[in-house]
mmCIF file of C-alpha atoms in Angstrom:
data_model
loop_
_atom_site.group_PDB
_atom_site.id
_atom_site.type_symbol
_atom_site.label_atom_id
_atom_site.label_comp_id
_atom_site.label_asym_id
_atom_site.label_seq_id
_atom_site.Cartn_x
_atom_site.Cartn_y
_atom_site.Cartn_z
ATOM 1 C CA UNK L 221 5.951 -6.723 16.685
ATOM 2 C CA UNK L 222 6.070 -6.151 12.868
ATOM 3 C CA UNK L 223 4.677 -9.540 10.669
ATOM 4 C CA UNK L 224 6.941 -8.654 7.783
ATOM 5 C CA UNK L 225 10.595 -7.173 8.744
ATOM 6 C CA UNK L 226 12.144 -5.266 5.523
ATOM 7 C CA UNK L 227 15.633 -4.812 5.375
ATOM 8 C CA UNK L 228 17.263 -2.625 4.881
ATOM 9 C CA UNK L 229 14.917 0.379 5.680
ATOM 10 C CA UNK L 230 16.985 2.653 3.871
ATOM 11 C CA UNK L 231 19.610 1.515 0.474
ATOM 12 C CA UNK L 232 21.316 4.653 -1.494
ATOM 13 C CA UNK L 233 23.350 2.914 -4.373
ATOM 14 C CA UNK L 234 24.935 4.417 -7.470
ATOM 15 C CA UNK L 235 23.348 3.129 -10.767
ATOM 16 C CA UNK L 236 24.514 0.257 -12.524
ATOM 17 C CA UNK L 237 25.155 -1.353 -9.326
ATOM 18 C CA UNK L 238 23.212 -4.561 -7.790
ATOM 19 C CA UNK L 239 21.027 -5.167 -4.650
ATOM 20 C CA UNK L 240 19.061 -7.074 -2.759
ATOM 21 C CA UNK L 241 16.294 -6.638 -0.548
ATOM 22 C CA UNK L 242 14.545 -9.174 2.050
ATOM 23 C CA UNK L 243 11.405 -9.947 3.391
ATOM 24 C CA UNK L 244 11.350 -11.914 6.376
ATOM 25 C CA UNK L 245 9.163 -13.389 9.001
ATOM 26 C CA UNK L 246 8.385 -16.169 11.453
ATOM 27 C CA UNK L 247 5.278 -17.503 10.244
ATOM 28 C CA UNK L 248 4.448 -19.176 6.951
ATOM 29 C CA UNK L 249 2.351 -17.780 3.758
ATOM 30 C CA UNK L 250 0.540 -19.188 1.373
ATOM 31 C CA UNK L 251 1.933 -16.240 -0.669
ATOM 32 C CA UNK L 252 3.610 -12.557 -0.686
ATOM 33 C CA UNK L 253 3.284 -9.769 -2.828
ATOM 34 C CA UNK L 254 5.997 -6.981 -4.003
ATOM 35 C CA UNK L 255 4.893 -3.646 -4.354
ATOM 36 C CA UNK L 256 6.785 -0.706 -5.712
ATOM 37 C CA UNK L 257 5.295 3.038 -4.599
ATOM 38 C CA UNK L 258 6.618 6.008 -6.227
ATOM 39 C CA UNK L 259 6.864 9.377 -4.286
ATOM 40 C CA UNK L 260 3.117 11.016 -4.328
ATOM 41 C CA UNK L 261 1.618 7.909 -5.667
ATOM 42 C CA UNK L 262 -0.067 4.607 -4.528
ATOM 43 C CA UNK L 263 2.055 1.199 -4.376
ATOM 44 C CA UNK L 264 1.362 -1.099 -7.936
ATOM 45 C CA UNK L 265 1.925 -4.533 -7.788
ATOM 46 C CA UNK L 266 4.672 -6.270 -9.062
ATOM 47 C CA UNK L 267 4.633 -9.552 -8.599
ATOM 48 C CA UNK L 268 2.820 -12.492 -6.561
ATOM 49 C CA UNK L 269 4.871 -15.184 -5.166
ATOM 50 C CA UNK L 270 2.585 -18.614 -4.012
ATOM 51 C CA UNK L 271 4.973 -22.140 -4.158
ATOM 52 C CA UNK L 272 8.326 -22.185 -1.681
ATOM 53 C CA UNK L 273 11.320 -21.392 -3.882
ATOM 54 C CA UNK L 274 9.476 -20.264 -6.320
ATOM 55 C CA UNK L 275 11.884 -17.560 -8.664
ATOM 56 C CA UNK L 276 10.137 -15.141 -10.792
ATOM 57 C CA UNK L 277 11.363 -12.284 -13.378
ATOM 58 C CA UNK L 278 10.557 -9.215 -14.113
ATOM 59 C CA UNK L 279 13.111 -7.825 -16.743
ATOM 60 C CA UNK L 280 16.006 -6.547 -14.262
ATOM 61 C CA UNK L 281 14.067 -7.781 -11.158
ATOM 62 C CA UNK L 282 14.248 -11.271 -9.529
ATOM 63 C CA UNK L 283 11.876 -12.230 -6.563
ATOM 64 C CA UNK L 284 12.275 -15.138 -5.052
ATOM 65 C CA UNK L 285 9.942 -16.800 -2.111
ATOM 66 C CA UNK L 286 11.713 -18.962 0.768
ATOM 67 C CA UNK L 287 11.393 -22.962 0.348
ATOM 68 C CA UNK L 288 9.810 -22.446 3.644
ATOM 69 C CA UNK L 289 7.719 -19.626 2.367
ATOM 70 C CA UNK L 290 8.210 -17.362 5.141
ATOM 71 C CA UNK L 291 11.145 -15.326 3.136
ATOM 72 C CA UNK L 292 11.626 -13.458 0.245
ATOM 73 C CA UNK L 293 14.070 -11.972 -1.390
ATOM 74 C CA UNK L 294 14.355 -8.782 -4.445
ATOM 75 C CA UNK L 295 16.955 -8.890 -6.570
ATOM 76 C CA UNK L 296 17.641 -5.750 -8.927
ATOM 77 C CA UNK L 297 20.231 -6.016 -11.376
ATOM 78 C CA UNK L 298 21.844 -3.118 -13.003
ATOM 79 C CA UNK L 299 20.147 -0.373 -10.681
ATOM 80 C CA UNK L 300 18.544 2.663 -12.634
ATOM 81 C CA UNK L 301 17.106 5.571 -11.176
ATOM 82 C CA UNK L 302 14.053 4.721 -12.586
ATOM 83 C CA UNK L 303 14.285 1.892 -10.030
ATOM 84 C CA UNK L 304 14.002 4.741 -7.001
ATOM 85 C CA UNK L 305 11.339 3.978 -4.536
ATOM 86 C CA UNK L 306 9.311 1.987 -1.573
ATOM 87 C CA UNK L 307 9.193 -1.429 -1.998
ATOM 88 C CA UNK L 308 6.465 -2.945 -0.018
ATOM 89 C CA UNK L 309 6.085 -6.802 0.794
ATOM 90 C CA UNK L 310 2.880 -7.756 1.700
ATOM 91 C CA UNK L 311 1.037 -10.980 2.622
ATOM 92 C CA UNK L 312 -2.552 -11.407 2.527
ATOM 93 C CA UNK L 313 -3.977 -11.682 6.449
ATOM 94 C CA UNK L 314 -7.652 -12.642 7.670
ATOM 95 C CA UNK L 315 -9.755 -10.387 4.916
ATOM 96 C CA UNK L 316 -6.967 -7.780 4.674
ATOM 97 C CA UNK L 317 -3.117 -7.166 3.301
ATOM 98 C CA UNK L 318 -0.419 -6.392 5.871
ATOM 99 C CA UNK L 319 2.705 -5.082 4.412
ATOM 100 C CA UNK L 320 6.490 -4.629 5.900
ATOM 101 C CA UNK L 321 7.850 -1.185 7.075
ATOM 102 C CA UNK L 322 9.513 -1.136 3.579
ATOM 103 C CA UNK L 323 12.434 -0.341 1.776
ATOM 104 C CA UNK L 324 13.293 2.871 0.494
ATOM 105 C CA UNK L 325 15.409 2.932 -2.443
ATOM 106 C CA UNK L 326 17.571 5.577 -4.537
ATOM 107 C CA UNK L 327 19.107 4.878 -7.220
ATOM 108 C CA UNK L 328 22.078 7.799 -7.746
ATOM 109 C CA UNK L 329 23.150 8.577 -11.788
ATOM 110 C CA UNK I 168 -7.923 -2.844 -16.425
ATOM 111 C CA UNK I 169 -8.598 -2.531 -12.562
ATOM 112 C CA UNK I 170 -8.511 1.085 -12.032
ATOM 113 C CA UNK I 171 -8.804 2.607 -9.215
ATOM 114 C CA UNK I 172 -8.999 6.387 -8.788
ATOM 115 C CA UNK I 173 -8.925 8.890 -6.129
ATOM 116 C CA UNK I 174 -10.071 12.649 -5.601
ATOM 117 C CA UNK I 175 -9.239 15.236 -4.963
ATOM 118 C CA UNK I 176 -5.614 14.035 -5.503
ATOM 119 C CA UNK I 177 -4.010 17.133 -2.848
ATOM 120 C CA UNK I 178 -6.749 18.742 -0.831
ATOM 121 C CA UNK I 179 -5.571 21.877 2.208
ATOM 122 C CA UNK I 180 -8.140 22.806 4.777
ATOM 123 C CA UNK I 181 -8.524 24.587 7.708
ATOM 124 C CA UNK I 182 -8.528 23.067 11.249
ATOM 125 C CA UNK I 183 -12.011 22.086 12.467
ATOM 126 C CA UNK I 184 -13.076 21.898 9.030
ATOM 127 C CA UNK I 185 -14.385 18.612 6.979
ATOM 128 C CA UNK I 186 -13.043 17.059 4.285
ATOM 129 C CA UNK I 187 -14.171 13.744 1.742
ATOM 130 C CA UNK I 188 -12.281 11.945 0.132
ATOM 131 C CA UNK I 189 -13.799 9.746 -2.547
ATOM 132 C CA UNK I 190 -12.737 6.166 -4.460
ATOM 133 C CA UNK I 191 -13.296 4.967 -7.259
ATOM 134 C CA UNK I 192 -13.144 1.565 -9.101
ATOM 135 C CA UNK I 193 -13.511 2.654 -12.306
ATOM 136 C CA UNK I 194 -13.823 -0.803 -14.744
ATOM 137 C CA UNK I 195 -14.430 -3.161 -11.929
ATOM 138 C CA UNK I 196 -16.801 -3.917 -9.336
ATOM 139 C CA UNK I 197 -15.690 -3.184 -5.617
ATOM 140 C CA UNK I 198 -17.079 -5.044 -3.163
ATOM 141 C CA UNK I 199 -15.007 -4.378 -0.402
ATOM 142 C CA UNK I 200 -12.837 -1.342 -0.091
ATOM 143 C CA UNK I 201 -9.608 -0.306 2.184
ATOM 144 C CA UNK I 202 -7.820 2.783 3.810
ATOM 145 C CA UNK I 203 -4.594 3.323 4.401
ATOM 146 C CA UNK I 204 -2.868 6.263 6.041
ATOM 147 C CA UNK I 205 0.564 6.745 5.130
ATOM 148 C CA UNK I 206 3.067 9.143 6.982
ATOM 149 C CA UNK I 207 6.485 10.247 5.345
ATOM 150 C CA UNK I 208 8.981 7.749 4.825
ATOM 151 C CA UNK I 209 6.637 5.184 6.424
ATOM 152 C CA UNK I 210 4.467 1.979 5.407
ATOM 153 C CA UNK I 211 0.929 1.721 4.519
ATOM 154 C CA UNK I 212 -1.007 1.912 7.756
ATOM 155 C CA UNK I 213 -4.870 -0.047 7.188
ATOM 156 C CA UNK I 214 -7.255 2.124 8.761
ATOM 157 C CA UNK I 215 -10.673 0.309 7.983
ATOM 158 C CA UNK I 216 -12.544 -2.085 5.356
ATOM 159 C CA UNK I 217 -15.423 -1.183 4.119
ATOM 160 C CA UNK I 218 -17.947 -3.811 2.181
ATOM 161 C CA UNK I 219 -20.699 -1.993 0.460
ATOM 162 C CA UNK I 220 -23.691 -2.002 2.303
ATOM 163 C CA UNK I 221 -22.353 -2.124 5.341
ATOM 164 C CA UNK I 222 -20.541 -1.031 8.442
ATOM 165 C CA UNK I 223 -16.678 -0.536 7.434
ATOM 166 C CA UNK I 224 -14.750 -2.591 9.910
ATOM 167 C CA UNK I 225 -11.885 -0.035 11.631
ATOM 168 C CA UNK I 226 -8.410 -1.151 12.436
ATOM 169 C CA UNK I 227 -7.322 -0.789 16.496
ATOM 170 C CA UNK I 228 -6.811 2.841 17.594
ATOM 171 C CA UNK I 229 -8.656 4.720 14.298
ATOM 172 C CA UNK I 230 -11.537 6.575 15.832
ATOM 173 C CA UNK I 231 -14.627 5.301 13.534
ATOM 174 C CA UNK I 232 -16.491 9.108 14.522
ATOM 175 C CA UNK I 233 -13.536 10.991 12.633
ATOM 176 C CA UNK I 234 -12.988 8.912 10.003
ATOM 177 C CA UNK I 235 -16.128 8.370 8.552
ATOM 178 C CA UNK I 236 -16.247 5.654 5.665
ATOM 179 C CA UNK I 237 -19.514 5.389 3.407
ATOM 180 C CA UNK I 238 -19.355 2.641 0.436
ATOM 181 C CA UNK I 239 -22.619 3.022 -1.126
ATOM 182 C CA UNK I 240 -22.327 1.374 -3.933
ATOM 183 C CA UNK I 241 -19.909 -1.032 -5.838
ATOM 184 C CA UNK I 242 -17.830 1.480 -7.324
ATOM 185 C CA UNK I 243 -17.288 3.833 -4.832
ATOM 186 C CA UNK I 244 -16.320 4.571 -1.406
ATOM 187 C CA UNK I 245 -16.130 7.982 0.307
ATOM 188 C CA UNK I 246 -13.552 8.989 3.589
ATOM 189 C CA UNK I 247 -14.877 11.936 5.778
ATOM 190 C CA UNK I 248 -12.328 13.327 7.860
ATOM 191 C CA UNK I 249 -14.363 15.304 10.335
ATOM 192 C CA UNK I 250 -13.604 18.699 12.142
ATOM 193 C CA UNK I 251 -9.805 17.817 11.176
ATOM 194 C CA UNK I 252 -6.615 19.023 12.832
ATOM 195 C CA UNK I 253 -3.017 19.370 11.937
ATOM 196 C CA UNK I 254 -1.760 15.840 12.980
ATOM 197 C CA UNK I 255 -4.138 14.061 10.641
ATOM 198 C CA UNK I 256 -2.116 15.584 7.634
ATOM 199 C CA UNK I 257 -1.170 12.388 5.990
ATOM 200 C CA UNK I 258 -1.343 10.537 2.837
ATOM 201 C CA UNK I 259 -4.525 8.731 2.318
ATOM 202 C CA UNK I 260 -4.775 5.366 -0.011
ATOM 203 C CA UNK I 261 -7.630 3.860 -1.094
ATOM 204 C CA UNK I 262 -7.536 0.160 -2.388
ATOM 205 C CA UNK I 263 -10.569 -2.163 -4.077
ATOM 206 C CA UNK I 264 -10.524 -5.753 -4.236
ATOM 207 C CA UNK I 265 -12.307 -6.746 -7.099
ATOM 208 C CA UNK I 266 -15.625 -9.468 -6.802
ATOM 209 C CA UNK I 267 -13.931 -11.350 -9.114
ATOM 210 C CA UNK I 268 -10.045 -11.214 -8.322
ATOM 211 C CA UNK I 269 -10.562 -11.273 -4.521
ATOM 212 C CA UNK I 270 -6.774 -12.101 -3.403
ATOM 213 C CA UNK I 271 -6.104 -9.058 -5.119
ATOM 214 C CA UNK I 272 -6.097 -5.448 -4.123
ATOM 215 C CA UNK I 273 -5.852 -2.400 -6.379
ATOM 216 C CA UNK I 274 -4.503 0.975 -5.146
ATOM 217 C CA UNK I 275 -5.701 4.593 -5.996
ATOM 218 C CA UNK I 276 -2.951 7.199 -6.560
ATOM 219 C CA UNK I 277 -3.535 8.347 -3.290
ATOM 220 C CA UNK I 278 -4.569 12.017 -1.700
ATOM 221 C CA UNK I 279 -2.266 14.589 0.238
ATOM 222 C CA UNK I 280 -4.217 15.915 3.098
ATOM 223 C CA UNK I 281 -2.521 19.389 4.959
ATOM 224 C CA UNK I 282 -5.052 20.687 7.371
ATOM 225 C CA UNK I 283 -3.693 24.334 8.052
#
């Protein structure tokens, strides 16, 4: 049984077009991470989420962490193909970060 | 800040043979280091912690005698894949959580392992 459930696994969208992706469990976090990994290269960290419906932005990208902080949600406005790419949530365990199966994403021109 | 590096960044051997893998932290002290496997269109897999000075701790189902992890010091950490075969072609991460920052992990770029 996965902690983190991603979905969708998979989103092909044409650019300029919105999206969301979720993050969702059954138990609660004292906080989640987004990560963004590019083909050939390691995930970087985009943003840490710590208080329940908590909202933060990062230029075209909104994250948002469940009021019962067991959910999150990544909101990408105004898709580019620079946007292509696994998103990773992951939640810091006992002495080591789990992360979600992930969500691939392309981004079309 | 909070670099991490890997090398080699693509490495392809021959079956039975060894290959290292080494970490770096290059403007931060590590004290505890990770491994990840990662297969194609998959998620990070953790394969073992390692604290320097120490035993690494390995994940369920990763054999510690083929994957053999050596963090000597605080700013790097080496991964031995011994007499390897075809299957453990993967992509291998490396992470480093600094002394400092310790909720915080920071990746290497990763290495491409094809064992022939």
């Amino acid at each position: 049984t996965q902690l983190l459930e991603q979905s969708p696994q998979f989103l092909s969208i044409q650019e300029g077009e919105n999206l969301t992706v979720y993050c969702n469990s059954s138990s609660v976090f004292s906080s989640l991470q987004w990560y963004r990994q590019e083909p050939g290269e390691g995930p970087v960290l985009l943003v840490t989420v710590v208080t329940g419906g908590e909202v933060k932005k990062l230029k075209r990208l909104t994250f948002q962490f469940g009021d019962a902080r067991k959910d999150s949600s990544l909101h990408i406005t105004a898709a580019q193909p620079g946007d292509t790419g696994l998103y990773l949530c992951g939640i810091q365990g006992a002495q080591k970060l789990v992360f979600g199966q992930g969500t691939r994403l392309t981004i079309n021109p | 800040g909070a670099v991490v590096s890997q090398h080699p960044s693509r490495v392809i051997c021959k079956s039975g043979t060894s290959v290292k893998i080494e970490c770096r932290s290059l403007d931060f002290q590590a004290t505890t280091m990770f491994w990840y496997r990662q297969f194609p269109k998959q998620s990070l897999m953790l394969m073992a912690t390692s604290n320097e000075g120490s035993k690494a701790t390995y994940e369920q189902g990763v054999e510690k005698d083929k994957f053999l992890i050596n963090h000597a010091s605080l700013t790097l950490s080496t991964l031995t894949v011994t007499s390897a075969h075809p299957e453990d072609s993967s992509f291998y991460i490396c992470s480093a959580e600094g002394a400092v920052l310790t909720d915080t992990q920071y990746f290497g770029p990763g290495t491409r392992l094809t064992v022939l």
